[in-house]
XYZ file of C-alpha atoms in Angstrom:
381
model
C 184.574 78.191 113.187
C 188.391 78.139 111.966
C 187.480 75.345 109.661
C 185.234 77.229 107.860
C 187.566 80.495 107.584
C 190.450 78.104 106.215
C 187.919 76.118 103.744
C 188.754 72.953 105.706
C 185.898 70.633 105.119
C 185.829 69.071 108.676
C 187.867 69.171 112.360
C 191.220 68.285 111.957
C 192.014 68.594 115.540
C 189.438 66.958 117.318
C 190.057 64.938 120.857
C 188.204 62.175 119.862
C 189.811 59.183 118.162
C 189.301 59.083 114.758
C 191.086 56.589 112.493
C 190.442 58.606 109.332
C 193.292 60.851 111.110
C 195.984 57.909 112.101
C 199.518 59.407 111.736
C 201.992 56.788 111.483
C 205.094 57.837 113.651
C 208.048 55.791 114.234
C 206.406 54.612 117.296
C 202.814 53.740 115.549
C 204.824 52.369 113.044
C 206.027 49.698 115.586
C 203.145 49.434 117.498
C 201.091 48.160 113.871
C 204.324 45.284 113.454
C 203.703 44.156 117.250
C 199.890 44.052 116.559
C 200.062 42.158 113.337
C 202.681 39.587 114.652
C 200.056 39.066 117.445
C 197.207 38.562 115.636
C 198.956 36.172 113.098
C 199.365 34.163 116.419
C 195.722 34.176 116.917
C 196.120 33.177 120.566
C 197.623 34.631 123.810
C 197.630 38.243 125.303
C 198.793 41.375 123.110
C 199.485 44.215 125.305
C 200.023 48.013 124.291
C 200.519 51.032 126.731
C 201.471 54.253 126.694
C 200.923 57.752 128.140
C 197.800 59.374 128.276
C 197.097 60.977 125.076
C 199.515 58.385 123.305
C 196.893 57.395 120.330
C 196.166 54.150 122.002
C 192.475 53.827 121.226
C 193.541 55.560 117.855
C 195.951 53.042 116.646
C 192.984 50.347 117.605
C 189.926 51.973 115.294
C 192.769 52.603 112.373
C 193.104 48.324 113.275
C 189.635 47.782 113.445
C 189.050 49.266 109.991
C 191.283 46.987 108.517
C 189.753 43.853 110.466
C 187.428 41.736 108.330
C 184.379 41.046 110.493
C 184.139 37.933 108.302
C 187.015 36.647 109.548
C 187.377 38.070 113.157
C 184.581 39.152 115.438
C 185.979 41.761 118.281
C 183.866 42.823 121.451
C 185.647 45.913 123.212
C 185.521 46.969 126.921
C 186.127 50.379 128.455
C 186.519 49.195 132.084
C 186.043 51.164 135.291
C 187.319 49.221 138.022
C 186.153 46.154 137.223
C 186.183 42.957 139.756
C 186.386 39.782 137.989
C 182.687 38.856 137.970
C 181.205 42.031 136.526
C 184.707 41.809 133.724
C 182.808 37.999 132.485
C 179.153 39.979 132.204
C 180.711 43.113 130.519
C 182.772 40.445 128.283
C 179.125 39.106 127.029
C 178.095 42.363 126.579
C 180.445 42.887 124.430
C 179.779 40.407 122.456
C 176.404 41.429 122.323
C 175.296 38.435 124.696
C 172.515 38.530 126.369
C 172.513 36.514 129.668
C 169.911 35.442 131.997
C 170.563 36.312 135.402
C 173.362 37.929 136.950
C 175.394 34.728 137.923
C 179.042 34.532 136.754
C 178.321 30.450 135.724
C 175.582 32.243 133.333
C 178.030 34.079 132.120
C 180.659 32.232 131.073
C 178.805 29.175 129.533
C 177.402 32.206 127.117
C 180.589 33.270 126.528
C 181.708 29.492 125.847
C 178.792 28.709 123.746
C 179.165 31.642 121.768
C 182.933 31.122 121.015
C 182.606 27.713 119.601
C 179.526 28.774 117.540
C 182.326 31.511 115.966
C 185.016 29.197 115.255
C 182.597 26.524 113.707
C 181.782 29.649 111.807
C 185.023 29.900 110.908
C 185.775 33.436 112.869
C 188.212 34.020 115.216
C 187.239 36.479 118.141
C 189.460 38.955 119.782
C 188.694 40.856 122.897
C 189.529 44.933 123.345
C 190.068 45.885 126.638
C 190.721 49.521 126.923
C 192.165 51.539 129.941
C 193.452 48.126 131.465
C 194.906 49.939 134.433
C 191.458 50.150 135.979
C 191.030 46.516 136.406
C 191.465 44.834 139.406
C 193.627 42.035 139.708
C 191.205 39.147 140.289
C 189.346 40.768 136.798
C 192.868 40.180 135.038
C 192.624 36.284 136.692
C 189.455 36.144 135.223
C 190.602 37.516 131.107
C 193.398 35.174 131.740
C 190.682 32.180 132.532
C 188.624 33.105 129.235
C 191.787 32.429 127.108
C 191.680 28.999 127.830
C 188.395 28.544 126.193
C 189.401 26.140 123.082
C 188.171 23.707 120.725
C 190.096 20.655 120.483
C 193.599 22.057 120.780
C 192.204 25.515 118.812
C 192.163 28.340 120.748
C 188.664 30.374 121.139
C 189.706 33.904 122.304
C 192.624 36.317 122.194
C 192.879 39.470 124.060
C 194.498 42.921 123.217
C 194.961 44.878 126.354
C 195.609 48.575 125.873
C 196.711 50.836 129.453
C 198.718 53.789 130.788
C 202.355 53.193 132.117
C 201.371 51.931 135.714
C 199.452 48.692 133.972
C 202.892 48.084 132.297
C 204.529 48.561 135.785
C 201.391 46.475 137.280
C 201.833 43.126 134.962
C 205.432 43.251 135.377
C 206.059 43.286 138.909
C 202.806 42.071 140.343
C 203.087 38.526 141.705
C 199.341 37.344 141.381
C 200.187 37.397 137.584
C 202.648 35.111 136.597
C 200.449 33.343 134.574
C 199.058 36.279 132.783
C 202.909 37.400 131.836
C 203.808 33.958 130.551
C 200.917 34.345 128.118
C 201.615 38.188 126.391
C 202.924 37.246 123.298
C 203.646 40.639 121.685
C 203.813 43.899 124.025
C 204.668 47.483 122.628
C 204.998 50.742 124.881
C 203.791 53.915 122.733
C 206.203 56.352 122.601
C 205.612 60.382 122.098
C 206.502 61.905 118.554
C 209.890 63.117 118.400
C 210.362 66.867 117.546
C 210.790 66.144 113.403
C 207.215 64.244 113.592
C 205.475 67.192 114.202
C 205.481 69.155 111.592
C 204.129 65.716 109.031
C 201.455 65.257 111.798
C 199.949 68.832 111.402
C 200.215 68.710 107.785
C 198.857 64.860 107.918
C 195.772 66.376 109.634
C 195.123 69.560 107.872
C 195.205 67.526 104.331
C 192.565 64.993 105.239
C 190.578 68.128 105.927
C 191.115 69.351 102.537
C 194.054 71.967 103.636
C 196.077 73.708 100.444
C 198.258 75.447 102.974
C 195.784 78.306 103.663
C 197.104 79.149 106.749
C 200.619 78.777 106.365
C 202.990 78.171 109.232
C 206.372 79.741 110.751
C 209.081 76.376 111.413
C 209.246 77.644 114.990
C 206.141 76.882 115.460
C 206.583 73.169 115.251
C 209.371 73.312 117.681
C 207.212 75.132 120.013
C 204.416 72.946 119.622
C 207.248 69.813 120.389
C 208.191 71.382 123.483
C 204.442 72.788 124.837
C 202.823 69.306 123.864
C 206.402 66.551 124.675
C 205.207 64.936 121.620
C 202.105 63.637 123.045
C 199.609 63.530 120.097
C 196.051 65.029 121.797
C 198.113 67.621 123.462
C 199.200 68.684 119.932
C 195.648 68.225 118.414
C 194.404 70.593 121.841
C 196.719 73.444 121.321
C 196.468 73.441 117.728
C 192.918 73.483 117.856
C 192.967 76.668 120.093
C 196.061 77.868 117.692
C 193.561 78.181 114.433
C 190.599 79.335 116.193
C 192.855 82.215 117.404
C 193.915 82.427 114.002
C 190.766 82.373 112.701
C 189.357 85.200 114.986
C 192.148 87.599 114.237
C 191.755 86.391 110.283
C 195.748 85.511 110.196
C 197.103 83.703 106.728
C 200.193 82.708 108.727
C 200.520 81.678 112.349
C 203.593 82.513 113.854
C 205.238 81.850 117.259
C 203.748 84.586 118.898
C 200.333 83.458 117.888
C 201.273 80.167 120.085
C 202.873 81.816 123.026
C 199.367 83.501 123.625
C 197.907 80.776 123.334
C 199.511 78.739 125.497
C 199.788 81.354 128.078
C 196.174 81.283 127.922
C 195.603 77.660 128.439
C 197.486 77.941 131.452
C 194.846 79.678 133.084
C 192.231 77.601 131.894
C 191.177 76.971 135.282
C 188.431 79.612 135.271
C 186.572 81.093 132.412
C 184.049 83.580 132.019
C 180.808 83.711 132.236
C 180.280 86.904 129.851
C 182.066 89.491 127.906
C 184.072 91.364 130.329
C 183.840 95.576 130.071
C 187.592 96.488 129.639
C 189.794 96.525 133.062
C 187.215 93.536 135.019
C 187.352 89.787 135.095
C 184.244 87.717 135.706
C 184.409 84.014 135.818
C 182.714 80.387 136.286
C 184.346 77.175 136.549
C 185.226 75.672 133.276
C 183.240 72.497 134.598
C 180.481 74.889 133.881
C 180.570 77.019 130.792
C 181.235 73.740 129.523
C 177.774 73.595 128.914
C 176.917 76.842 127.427
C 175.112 76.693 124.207
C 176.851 77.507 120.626
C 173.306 78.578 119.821
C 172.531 79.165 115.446
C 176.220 76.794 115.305
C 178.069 79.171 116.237
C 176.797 82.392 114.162
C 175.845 84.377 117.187
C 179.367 83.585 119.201
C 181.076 84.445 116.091
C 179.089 87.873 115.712
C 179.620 88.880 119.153
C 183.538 88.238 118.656
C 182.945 90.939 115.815
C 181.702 93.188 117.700
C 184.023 93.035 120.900
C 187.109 93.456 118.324
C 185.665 96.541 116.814
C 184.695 97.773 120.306
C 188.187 97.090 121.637
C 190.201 98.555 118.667
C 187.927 101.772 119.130
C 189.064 101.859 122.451
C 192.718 100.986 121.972
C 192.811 103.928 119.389
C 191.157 106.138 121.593
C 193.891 105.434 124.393
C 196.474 105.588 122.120
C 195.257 108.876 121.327
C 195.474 110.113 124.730
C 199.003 108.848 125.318
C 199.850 111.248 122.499
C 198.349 113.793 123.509
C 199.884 113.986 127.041
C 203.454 112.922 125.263
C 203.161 116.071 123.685
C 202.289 118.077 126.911
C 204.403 116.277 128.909
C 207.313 118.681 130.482
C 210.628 118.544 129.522
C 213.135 119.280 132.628
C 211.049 119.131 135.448
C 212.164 115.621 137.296
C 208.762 115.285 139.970
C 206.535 116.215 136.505
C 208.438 114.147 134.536
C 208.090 110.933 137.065
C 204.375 112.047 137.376
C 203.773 111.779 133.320
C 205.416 108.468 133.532
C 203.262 106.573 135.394
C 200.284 108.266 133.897
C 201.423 106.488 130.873
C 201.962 103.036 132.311
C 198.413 103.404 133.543
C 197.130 103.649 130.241
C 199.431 101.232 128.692
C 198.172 98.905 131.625
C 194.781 99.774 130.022
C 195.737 98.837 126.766
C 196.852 95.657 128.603
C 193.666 95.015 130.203
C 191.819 95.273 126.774
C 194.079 92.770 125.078
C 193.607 89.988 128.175
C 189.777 90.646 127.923
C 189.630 89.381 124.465
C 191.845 86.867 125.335
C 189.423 85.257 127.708
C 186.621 85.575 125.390
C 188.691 83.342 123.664
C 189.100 80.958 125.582
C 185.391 80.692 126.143
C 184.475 80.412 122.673
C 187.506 77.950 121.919
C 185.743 75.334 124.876
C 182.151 75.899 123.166
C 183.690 74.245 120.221
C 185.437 71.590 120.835
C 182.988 70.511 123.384
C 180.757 68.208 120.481
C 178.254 66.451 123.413
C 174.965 68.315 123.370
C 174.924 71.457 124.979
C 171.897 72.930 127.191
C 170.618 76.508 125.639
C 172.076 79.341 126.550
């Protein structure tokens, strides 16, 4: 929706990795040397952590793209609590072996077989094992057993292990793996953006999207954003995302601070959404679990024209209460203390109104702002 308002020619903000969108912070920057010094070695364990959100599994497809498959062949994992004999069969598989059987033995003579054929091919072969903190010791034991795979004194297989903090914690202070530590021979721990990285990683975005600074942007807003988000890049891409669809809605050139503080204050109750337009002054709502899978049906048109016509609805009403608080200001007594206290909280009732209007939108928001950045197929309506 807000890309088309702002002329952008695709989703700057999505939540999905994309290395057509790499940023390369101070921290990236780093990350890239320890990577390359690694894979120079062509041997070993490389090992890169950080918090959720970090740009992990960025920084690897922005790798990947540079990666001649002529010269390396990579198979990547996404464990799930792997033991060590379903790690060797998911290994294969991601290799694209096919094995016979369900034996580990299978397994790994595939695995063998198939790294010698590579190197007498002259290709190296790296392995990508994301969200390392899953695994389970023994299935660590069993990585560290593949990398002694060699031919002659060549060695067949190198491993990049990307996790969250507690693997870092895990492979330094668990005992089992010694062995595993003496073989890391680069490790990097991804760092959040500091504050003045910000700002160049919205604009970084928003230009490979085709953005000519249609909207523009208040400073403040970047500090904001560093202090909502602690620097953590899919926290920025989430709120930011939200951010120009709000902007979009209310057809601002320039988002301000403001903007953001509604914004956030809506995410924060995220925890419930609902289920349909809300008539001014009542809340109905559905776990976000499930409006999740409400359908964007004509993509997007008919949310888009129902937004238009709750805005005009509301401002008719605001008006219309605004109207009435007028007309009872100019009624209103002017010495009488018990009328006077009387008129007063007549007023905050319709202020509370007014209130109650602006929070319904609000949540319409919200709704509409999950139907788009959901991209997995949605059920109809």
């Amino acid at each position: 929706m807000f890309d088309d308002f702002y002329a952008l020619s695709g989703r700057p903000f999505q939540l999905t990795p994309d290395p057509q969108f790499f940023f390369e912070s101070a921290t990236h920057r780093k990350a890239l040397s320890y990577l390359g010094y690694g894979l120079s070695q062509g041997e070993g364990f490389i090992v890169i952590t950080g918090e959720v959100g970090a740009g992990k599994s960025t920084l690897v497809a922005h790798l990947m793209r540079k990666v001649d498959p002529a010269q390396l062949t990579v198979g990547q994992i996404v464990t799930s609590n792997l033991d060590g004999e379903e790690l060797v069969h998911v290994a294969a598989q991601s290799f694209g072996l096919d094995i016979d059987g369900h034996d580990k033995a299978s397994a790994l003579a595939a695995i063998e077989g198939f790294l010698h054929d590579e190197a007498r091919g002259g290709r190296r072969c790296l392995l990508v094992v994301d969200e390392s903190q899953n695994l389970r010791v023994e299935a660590l034991e069993e990585l560290r057993m593949l990398s002694n795979f060699q031919l002659g004194s060549h060695p067949l297989l190198q491993t990049l292990l990307l996790g969250q903090p507690e693997f870092k914690r895990m492979l330094a202070d668990h005992p089992a793996l010694e062995q595993l530590r003496q073989r890391v021979i680069a490790a990097h721990h991804l760092e959040a953006m500091g504050a003045s990285e910000i700002e160049p990683y919205v604009s970084h975005r928003l230009q490979c999207v085709g953005w000519k600074g249609h909207p523009a942007f208040d400073q403040r807003v970047f500090a904001e954003l560093f202090e909502a988000t602690g620097g953590i890049p899919r926290k920025v891409n989430q709120l930011m995302s939200r951010l120009m669809l709000l902007g979009a809605v209310e057809q601002r050139t320039r988002i301000d601070a403001a903007m953001l503080a509604a914004v956030r204050k809506e995410m924060a109750g995220d925890n419930v959404i609902p289920a349909a337009v809300p008539q001014a002054g009542t809340r109905t709502a559905v776990p976000a679990e499930e409006q999740r899978h409400v359908s964007t049906s004509a993509e997007g048109a008919a949310p888009a024209a129902g937004m238009e016509d709750l805005l005009a609805e509301r401002d008719a009403q605001i008006m219309e209460l605004r109207r009435a608080i007028d007309e009872l200001a100019n009624e209103r007594p002017a010495n009488d203390d018990l009328a006077n206290s009387e008129w007063s909280a007549r007023f905050e009732r319709m202020e509370q109104r007014i209130a109650d209007q602006e929070d319904a939108v609000r949540h319409v928001l919200t709704m509409l702002i999950e139907w788009f950045e959901d991209a997995s197929p949605r059920a109809a309506a």
